[in-house]
mmCIF file of C-alpha atoms in Angstrom:
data_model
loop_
_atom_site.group_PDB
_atom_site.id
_atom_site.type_symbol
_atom_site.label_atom_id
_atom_site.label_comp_id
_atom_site.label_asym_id
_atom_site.label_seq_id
_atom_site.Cartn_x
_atom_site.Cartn_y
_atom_site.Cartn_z
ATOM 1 C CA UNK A 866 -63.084 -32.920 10.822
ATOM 2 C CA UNK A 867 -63.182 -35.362 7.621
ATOM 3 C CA UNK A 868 -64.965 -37.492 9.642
ATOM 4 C CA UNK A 869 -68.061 -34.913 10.059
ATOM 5 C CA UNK A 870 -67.398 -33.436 6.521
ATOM 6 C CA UNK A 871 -68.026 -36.738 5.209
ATOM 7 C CA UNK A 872 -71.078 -37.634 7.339
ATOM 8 C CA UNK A 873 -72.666 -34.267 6.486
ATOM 9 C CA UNK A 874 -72.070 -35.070 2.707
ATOM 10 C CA UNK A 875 -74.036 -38.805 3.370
ATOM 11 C CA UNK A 876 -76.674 -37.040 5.693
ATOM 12 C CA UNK A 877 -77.187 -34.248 3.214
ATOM 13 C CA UNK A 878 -77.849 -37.021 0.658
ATOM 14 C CA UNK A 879 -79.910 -38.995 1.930
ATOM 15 C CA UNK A 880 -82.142 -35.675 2.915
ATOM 16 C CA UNK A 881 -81.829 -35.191 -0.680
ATOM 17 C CA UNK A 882 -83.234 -38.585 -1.271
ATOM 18 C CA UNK A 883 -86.010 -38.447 1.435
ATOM 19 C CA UNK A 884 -87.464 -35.257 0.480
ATOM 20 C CA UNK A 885 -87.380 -36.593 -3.004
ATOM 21 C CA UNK A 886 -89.181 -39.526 -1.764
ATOM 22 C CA UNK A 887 -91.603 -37.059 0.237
ATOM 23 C CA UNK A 888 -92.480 -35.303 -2.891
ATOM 24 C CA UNK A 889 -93.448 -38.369 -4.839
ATOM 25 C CA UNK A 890 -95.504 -39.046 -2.061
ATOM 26 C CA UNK A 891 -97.009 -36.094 -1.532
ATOM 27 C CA UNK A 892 -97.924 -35.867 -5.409
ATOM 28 C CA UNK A 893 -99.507 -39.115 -5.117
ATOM 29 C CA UNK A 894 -101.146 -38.468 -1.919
ATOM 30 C CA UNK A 895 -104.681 -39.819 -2.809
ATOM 31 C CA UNK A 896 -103.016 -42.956 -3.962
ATOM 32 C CA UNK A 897 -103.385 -46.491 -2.629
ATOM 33 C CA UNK A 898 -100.361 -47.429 -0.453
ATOM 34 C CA UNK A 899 -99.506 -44.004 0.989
ATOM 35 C CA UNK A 900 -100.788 -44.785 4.559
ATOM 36 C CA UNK A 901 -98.326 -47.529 4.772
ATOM 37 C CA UNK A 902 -95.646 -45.708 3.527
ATOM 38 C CA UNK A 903 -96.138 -42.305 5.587
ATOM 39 C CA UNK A 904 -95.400 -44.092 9.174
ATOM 40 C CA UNK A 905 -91.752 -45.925 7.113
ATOM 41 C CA UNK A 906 -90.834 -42.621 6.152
ATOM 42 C CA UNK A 907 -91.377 -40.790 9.296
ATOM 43 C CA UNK A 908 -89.707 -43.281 10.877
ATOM 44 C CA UNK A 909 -87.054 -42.865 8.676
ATOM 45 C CA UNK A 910 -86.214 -38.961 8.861
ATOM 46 C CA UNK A 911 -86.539 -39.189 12.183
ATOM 47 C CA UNK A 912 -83.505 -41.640 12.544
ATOM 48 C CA UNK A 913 -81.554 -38.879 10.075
ATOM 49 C CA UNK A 914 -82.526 -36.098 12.280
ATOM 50 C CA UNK A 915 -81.209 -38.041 15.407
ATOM 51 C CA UNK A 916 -78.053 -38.517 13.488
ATOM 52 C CA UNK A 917 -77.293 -34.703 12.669
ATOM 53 C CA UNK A 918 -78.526 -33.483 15.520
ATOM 54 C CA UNK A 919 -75.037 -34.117 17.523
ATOM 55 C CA UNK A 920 -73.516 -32.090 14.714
ATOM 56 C CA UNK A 921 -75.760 -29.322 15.430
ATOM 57 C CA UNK A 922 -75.488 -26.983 18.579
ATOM 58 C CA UNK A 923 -76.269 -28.146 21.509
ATOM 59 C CA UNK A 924 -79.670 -26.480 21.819
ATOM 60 C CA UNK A 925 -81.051 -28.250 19.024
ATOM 61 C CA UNK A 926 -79.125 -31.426 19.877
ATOM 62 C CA UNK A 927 -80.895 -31.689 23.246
ATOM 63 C CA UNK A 928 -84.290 -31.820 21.789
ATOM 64 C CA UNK A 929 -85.800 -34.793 21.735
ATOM 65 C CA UNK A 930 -87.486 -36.098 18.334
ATOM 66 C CA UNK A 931 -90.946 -37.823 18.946
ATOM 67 C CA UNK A 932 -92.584 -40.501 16.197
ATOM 68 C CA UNK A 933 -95.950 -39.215 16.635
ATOM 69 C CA UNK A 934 -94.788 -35.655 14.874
ATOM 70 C CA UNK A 935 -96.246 -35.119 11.867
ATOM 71 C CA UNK A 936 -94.480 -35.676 8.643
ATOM 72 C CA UNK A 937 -94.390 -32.150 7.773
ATOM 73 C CA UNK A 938 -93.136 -31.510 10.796
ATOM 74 C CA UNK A 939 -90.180 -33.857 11.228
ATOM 75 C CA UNK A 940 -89.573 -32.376 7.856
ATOM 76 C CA UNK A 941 -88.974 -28.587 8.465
ATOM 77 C CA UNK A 942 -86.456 -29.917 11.408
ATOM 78 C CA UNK A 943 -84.575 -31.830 9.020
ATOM 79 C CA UNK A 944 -84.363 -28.582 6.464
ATOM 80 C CA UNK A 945 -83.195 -26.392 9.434
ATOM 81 C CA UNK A 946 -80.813 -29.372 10.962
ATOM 82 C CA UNK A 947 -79.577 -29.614 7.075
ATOM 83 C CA UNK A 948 -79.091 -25.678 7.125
ATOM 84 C CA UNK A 949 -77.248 -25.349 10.575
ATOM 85 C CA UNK A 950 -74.936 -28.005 9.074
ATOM 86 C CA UNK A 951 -74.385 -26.186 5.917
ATOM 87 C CA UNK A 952 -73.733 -23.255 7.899
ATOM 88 C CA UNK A 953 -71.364 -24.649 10.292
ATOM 89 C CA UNK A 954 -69.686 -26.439 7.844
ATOM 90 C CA UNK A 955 -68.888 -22.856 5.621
ATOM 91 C CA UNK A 956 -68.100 -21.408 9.278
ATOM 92 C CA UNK A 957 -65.570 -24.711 9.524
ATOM 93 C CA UNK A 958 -64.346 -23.804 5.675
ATOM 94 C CA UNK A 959 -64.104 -20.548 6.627
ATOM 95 C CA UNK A 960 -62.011 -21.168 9.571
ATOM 96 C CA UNK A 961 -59.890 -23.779 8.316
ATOM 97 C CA UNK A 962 -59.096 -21.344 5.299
ATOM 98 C CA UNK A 963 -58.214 -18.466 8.184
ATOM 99 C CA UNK A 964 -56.262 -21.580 9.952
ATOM 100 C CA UNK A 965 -54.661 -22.162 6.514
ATOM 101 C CA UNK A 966 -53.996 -18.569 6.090
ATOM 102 C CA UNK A 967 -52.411 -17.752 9.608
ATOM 103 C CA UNK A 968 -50.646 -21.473 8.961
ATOM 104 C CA UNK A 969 -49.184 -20.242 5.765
ATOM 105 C CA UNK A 970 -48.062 -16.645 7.208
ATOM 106 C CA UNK A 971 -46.025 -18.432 9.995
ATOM 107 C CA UNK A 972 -44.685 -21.107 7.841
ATOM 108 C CA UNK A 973 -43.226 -17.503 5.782
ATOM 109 C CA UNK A 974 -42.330 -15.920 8.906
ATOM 110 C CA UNK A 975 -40.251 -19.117 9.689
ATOM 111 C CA UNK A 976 -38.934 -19.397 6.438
ATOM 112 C CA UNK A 977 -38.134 -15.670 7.034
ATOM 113 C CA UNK A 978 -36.222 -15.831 10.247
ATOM 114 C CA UNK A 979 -34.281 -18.394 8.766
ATOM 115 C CA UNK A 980 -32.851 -16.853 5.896
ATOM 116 C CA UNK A 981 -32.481 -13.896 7.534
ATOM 117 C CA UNK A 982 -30.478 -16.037 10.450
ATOM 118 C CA UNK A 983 -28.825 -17.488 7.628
ATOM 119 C CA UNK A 984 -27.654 -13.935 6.475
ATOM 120 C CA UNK A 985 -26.645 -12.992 9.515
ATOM 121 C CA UNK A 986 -24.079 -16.034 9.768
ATOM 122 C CA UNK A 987 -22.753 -15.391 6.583
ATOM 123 C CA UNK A 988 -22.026 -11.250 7.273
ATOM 124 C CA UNK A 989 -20.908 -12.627 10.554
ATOM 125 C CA UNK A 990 -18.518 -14.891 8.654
ATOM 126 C CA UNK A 991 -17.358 -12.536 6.432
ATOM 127 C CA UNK A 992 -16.696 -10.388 8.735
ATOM 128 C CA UNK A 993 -14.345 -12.693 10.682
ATOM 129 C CA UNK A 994 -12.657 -13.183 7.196
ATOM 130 C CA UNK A 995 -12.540 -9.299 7.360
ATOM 131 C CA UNK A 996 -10.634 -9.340 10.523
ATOM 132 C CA UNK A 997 -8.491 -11.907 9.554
ATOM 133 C CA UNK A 998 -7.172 -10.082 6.231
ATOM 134 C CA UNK A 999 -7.022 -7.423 8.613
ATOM 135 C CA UNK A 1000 -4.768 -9.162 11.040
ATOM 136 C CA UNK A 1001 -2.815 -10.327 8.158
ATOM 137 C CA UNK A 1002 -2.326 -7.280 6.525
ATOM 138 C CA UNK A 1003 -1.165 -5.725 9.630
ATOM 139 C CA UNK A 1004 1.294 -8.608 10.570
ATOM 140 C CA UNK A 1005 2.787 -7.774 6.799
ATOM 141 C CA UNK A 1006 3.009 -4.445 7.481
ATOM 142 C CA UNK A 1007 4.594 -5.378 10.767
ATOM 143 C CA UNK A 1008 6.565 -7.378 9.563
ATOM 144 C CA UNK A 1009 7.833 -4.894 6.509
ATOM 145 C CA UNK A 1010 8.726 -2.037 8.913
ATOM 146 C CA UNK A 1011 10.595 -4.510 10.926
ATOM 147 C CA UNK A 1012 12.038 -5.344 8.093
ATOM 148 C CA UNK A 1013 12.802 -1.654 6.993
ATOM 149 C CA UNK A 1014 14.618 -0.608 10.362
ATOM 150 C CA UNK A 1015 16.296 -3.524 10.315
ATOM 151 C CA UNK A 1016 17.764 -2.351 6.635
ATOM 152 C CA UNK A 1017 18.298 1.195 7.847
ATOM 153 C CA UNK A 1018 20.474 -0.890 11.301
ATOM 154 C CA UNK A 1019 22.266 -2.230 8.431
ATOM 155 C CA UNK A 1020 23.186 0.619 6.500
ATOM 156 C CA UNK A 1021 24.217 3.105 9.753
ATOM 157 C CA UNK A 1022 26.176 -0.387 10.859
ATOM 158 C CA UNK A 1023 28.014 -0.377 7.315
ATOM 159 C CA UNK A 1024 28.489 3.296 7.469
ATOM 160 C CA UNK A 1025 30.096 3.294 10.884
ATOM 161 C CA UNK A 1026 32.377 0.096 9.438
ATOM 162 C CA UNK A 1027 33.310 2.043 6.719
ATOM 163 C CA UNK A 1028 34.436 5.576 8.792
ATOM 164 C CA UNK A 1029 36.250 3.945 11.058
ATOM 165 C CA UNK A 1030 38.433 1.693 7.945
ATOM 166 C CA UNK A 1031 39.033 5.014 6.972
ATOM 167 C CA UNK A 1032 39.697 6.831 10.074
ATOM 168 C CA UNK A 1033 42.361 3.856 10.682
ATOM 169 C CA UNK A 1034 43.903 3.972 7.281
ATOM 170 C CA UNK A 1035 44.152 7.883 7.812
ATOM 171 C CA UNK A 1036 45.762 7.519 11.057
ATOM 172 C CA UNK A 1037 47.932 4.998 9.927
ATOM 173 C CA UNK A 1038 49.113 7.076 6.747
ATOM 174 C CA UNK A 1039 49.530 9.886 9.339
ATOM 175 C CA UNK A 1040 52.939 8.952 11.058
ATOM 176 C CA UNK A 1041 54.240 8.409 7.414
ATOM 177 C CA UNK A 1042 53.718 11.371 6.257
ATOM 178 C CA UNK A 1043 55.220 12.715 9.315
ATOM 179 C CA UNK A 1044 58.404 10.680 9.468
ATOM 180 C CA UNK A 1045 58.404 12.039 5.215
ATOM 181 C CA UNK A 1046 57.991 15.513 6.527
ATOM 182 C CA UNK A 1047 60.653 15.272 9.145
ATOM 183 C CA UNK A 1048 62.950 13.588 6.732
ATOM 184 C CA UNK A 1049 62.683 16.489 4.666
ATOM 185 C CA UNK A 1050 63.329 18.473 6.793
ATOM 186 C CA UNK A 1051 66.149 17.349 8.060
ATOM 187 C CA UNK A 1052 67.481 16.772 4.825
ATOM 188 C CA UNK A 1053 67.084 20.573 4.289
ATOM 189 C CA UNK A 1054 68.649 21.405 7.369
ATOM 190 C CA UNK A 1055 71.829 18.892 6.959
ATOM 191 C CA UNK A 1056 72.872 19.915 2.899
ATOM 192 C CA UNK A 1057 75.676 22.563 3.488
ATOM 193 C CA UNK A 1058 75.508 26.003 2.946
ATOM 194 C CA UNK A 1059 75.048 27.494 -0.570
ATOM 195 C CA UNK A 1060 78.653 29.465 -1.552
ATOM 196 C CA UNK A 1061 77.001 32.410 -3.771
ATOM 197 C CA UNK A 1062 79.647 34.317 -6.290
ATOM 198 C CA UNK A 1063 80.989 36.998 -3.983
ATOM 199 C CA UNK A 1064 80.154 40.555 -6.466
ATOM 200 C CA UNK A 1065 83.148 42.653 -7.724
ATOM 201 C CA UNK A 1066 83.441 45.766 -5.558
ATOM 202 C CA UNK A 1067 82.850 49.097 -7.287
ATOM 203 C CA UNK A 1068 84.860 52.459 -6.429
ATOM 204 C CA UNK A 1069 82.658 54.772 -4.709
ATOM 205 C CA UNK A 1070 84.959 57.583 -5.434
ATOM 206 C CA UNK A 1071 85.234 57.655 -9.126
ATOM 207 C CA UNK A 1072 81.468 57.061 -10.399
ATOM 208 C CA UNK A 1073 82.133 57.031 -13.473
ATOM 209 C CA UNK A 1074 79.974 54.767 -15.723
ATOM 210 C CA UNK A 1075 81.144 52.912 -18.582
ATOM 211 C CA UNK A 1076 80.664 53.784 -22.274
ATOM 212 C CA UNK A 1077 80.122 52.363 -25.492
ATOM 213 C CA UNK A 1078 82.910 52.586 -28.263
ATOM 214 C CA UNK A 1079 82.006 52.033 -32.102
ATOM 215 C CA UNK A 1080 83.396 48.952 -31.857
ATOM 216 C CA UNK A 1081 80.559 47.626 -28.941
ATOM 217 C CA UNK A 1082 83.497 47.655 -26.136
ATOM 218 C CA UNK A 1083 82.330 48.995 -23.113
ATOM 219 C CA UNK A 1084 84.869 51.338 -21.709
ATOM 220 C CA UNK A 1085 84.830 53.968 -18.831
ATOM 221 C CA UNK A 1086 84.344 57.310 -19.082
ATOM 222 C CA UNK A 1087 87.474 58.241 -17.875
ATOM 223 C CA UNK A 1088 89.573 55.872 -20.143
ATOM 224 C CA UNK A 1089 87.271 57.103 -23.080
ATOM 225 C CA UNK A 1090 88.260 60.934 -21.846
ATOM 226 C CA UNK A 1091 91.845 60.001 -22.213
ATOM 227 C CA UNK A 1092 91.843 58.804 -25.406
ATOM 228 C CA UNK A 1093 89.735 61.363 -26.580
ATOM 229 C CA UNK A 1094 92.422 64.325 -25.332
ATOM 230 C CA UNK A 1095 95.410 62.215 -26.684
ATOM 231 C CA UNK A 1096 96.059 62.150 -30.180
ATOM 232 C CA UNK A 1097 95.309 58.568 -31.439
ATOM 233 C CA UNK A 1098 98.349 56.619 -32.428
ATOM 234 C CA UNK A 1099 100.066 56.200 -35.816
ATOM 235 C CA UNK A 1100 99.618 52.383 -36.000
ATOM 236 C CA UNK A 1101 98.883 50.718 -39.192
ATOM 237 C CA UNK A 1102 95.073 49.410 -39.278
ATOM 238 C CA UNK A 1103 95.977 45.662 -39.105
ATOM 239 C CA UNK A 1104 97.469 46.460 -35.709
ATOM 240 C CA UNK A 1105 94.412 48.105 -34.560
ATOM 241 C CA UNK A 1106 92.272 45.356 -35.432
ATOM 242 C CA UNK A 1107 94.186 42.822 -34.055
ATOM 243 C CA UNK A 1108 94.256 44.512 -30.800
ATOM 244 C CA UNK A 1109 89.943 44.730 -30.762
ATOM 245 C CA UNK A 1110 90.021 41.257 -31.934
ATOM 246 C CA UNK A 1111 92.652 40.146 -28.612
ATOM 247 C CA UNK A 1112 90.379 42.803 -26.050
ATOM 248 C CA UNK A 1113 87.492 40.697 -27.414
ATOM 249 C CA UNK A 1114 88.590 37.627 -26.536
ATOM 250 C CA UNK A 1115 90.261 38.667 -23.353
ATOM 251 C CA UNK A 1116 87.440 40.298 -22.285
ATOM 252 C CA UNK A 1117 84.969 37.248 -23.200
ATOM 253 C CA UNK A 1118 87.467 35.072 -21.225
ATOM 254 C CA UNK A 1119 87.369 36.701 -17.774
ATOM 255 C CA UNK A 1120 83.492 37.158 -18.356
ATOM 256 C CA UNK A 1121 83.348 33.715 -18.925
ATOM 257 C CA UNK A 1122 84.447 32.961 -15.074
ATOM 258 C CA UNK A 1123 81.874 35.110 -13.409
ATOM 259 C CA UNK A 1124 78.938 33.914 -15.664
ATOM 260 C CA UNK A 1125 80.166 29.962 -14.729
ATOM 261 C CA UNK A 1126 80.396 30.772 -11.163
ATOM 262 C CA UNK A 1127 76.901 32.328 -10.986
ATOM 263 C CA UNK A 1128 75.541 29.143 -12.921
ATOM 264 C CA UNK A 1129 77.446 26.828 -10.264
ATOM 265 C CA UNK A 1130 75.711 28.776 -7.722
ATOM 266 C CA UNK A 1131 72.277 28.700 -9.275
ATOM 267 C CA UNK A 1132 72.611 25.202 -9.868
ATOM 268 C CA UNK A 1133 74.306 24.586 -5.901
ATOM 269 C CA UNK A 1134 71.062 26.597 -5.422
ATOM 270 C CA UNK A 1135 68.652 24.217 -7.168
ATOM 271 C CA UNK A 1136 70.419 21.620 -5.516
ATOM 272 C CA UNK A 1137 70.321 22.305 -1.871
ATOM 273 C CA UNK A 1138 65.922 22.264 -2.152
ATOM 274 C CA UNK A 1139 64.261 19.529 -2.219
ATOM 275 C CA UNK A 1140 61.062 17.969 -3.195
ATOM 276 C CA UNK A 1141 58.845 17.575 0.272
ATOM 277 C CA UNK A 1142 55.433 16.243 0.122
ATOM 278 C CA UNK A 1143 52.955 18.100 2.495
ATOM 279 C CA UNK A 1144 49.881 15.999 2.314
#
């Protein structure tokens, strides 16, 4: 194709040149030397047309150029050789710019598919990444539940460790308290009776209950009846008083007996219970 773009460009010059030539001629037509020229430059756009006529169609190429033409003649076939080649050479243009233009749209296509391979590799990439956080994630989580029951195994095995210390420090503290409940007991069973102050009998027949004198004696009613009815006794008053002041102390004396007996008893009560743990 540079090869014929380059030839056309010489052939198209050398036309150039010729029919330059021609139209000196022609203007000096009536000159001397013209007849000798005319046949030379016949000659020579003859030999031009037989060179552009292969890059012509192959119609025109097949016709066959004769020397006798006239010069007129040979030049009108040059002008339409010269045009075919023009136009076959903008058709060429033409086409190599639609070449150019269909090369250009694949070369973007291609460029095209191969970014949008290249995207493809990389969402296919990161989606493997994706998957393998994924994976990891769930191996954590795995691994943290695992983790978890094994914690809650743990605790329940503590737990149950723990009940059955105690259940075997409650069942060993149980036969001690036992054998401290049955020592009690027995304890209890083996003191001796408690002796309690027998109380002083009092005659059903005369119920008669005791008074109070002036001097805070407590007498019976009877004896206080008696003394009443008799007339009292012509004793000097230092007599008297000795006699309340020895009935005092007599009387404080044998009370004294009964109120120690019932305190022996109290405290023989006291003594015969005892402390007994019931836990």
């Amino acid at each position: 194709l540079n090869e014929v773009r380059r030839e056309v460009e010489l052939s198209r010059k050398r036309s150039i040149k010729l029919k330059a030539q021609v139209d000196k001629l022609q203007e000096s037509k009536g000159g001397q030397g013209w007849s000798q020229h005319r046949e030379r430059v016949t000659e020579e756009v003859l030999s031009i047309l037989r060179l552009l006529s292969p890059l012509t169609d192959k119609s025109n190429s097949s016709q066959s150029f004769r020397a006798d033409d006239c010069l007129d003649i040979t030049l009108a076939q040059l002008q339409s050789v010269a045009r075919q080649l023009a136009i076959s050479h903008t058709e060429q243009t033409r086409k190599g710019e639609a070449d150019s233009a269909i090369l250009q749209q694949a070369l973007r296509d291609r460029d095209d598919a191969i970014e949008k391979k290249a995207m493809e590799a990389e969402l296919l990439r990161s989606k493997t990444e994706m998957m393998s956080l994924n994976n990891q994630l769930l191996e954590a989580v795995q691994k943290r539940l695992e983790l978890s029951l094994e914690l809650e195994a743990w605790k329940e095995d503590v737990q149950t460790i723990v009940q059955q210390n105690l259940q075997s420090q409650q069942q060993g503290e149980q036969p001690q308290k036992k054998t401290f409940r049955s020592l009690g007991i027995l304890r209890r069973y083996n003191r001796p009776p408690i002796q309690r102050p027998t109380k002083p009998t009092i005659n059903s027949s005369s119920p008669t209950s005791p008074t109070v004198n002036p001097s805070q004696i407590f007498v019976p009613r009877a004896a206080a009846a008696a003394a009443s009815a008799s007339p009292p006794p012509t004793t000097p008053p230092s007599s008297s008083g000795q006699r309340t002041w020895r009935d005092r102390l007599r009387r404080g004396k044998t009370s004294r007996p009964g109120e120690e007996s019932a305190g022996q008893g109290s405290e023989q009560d006291l003594e015969g219970f005892h402390n007994v743990s019931l836990d």
